[in-house]
XYZ file of C-alpha atoms in Angstrom:
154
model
C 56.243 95.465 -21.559
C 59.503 94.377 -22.025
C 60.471 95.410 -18.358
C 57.397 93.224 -17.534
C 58.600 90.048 -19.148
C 62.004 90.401 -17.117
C 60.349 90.540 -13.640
C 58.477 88.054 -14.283
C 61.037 86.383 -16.152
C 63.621 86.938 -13.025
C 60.639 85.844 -10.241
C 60.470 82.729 -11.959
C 63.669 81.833 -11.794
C 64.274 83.188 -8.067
C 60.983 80.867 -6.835
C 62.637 78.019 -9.041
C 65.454 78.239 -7.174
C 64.232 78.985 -3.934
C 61.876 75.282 -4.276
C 64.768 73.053 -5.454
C 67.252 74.068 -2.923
C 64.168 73.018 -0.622
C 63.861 69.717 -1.856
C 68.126 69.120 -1.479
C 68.435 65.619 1.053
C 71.394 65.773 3.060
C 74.540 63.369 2.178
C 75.217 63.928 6.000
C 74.596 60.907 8.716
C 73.808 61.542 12.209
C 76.035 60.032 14.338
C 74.464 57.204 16.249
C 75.659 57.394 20.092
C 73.858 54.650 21.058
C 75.554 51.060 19.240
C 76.394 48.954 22.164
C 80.029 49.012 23.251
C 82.409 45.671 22.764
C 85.132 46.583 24.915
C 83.007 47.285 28.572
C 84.974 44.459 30.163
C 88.500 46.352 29.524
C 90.022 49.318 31.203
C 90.358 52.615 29.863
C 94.006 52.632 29.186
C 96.336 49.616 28.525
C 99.990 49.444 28.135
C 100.357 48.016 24.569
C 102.911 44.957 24.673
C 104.958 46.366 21.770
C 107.548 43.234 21.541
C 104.356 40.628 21.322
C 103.378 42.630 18.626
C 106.379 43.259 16.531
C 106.452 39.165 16.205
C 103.039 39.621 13.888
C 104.953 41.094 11.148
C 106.400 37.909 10.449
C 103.182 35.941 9.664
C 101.658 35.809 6.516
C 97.736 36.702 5.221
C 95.880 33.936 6.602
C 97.909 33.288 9.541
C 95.563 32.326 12.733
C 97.242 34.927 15.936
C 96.612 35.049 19.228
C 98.648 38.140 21.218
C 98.869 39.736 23.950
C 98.453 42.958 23.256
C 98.326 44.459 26.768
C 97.676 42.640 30.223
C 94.912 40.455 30.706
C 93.880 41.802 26.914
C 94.235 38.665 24.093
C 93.303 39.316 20.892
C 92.866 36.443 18.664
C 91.993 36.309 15.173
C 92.947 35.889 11.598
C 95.753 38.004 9.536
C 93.392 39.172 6.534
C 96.280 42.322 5.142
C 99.662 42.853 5.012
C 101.423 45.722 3.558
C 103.750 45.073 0.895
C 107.035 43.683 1.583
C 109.123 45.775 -0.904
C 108.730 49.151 1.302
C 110.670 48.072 4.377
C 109.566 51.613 6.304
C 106.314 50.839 6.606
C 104.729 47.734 7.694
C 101.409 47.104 8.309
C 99.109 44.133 9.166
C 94.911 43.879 9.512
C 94.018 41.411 11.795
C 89.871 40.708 11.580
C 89.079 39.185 15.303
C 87.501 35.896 16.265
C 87.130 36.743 19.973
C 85.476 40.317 19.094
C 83.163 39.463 17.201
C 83.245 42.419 14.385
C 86.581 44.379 15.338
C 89.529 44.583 13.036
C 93.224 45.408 14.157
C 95.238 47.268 12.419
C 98.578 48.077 13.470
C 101.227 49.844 11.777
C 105.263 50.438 12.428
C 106.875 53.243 10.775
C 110.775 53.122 10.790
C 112.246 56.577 10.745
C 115.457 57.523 8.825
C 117.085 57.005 11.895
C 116.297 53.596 12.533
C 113.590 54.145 15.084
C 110.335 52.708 15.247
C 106.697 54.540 15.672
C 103.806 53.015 15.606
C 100.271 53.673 15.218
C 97.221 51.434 14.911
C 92.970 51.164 16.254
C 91.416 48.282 17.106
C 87.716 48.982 15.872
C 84.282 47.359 14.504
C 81.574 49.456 13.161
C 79.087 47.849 14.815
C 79.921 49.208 17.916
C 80.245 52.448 19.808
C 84.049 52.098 21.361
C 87.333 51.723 20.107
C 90.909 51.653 20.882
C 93.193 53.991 19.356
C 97.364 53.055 19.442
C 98.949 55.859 21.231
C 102.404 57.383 22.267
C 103.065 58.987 25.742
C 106.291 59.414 26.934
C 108.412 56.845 25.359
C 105.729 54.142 25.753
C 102.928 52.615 23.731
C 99.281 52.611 24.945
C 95.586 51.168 23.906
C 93.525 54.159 24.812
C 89.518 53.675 24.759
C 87.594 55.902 22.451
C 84.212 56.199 21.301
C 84.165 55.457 17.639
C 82.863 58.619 16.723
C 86.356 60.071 17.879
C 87.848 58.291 15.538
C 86.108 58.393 11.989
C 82.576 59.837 10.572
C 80.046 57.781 9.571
């Protein structure tokens, strides 16, 4: 009897277990591959106009910009972040668009204990499928299209 009352006892709990793992909703999104894209009209690769950009880090937060970040690419907007201005080896500003409508900027520069400069930024909106992603090749700086699930998970 007692043997019984353990089987039972044990059945229970392995049915019990079984159903509520069933019932479990993912925390996972599916990707969505189909948001419309904001950046059709612009090539695939840009040279990033690194000296334009440097001047940025001189504005303050609320500072209207318009730059010229690569050829035939202006991107105008509103300085909404700055990093803070005690840690002089990083510098960082968020620049929320007014001619994209939904994209953000954000562009970093990271000076090396050597004095050299590296910098790193993506120019994206969440709204939309494609992105552009800061990158290095060969000494220079580029604007490289991406989809934006290359970039983050949603």
């Amino acid at each position: 009897m007692k043997n019984l009352k353990a089987i039972v006892a044990g059945a229970f709990l392995t049915l019990c277990t079984f159903i509520s793992g069933a019932q479990e909703k993912s925390t996972f999104n599916e990707t969505n591959y189909s948001k419309p894209k904001l950046f059709n009209d612009l090539p695939q690769k840009m040279k990033l106009n690194v000296s334009e950009m440097q001047d940025l880090f001189k504005l303050s937060v609320g500072s209207s910009v318009s730059v010229t970040a690569a050829d035939n690419f202006i991107f105008q907007g509103t300085i909404i972040s700055k990093s803070d201005e005690k840690d002089a080896s990083v510098k960082s500003i968020v620049i929320r668009s007014s001619n994209r409508k939904g994209a953000a900027f954000t562009f970093t520069r990271i000076t090396d204990t050597n004095g050299t400069f590296k910098y790193t930024g993506r120019i994206l909106s969440f709204g939309n499928g494609d992105a552009f992603e800061v990158v290095q090749e060969k000494g220079q700086y580029y604007l490289n299209k991406k989809n934006l699930h290359e970039l983050i998970v949603e």
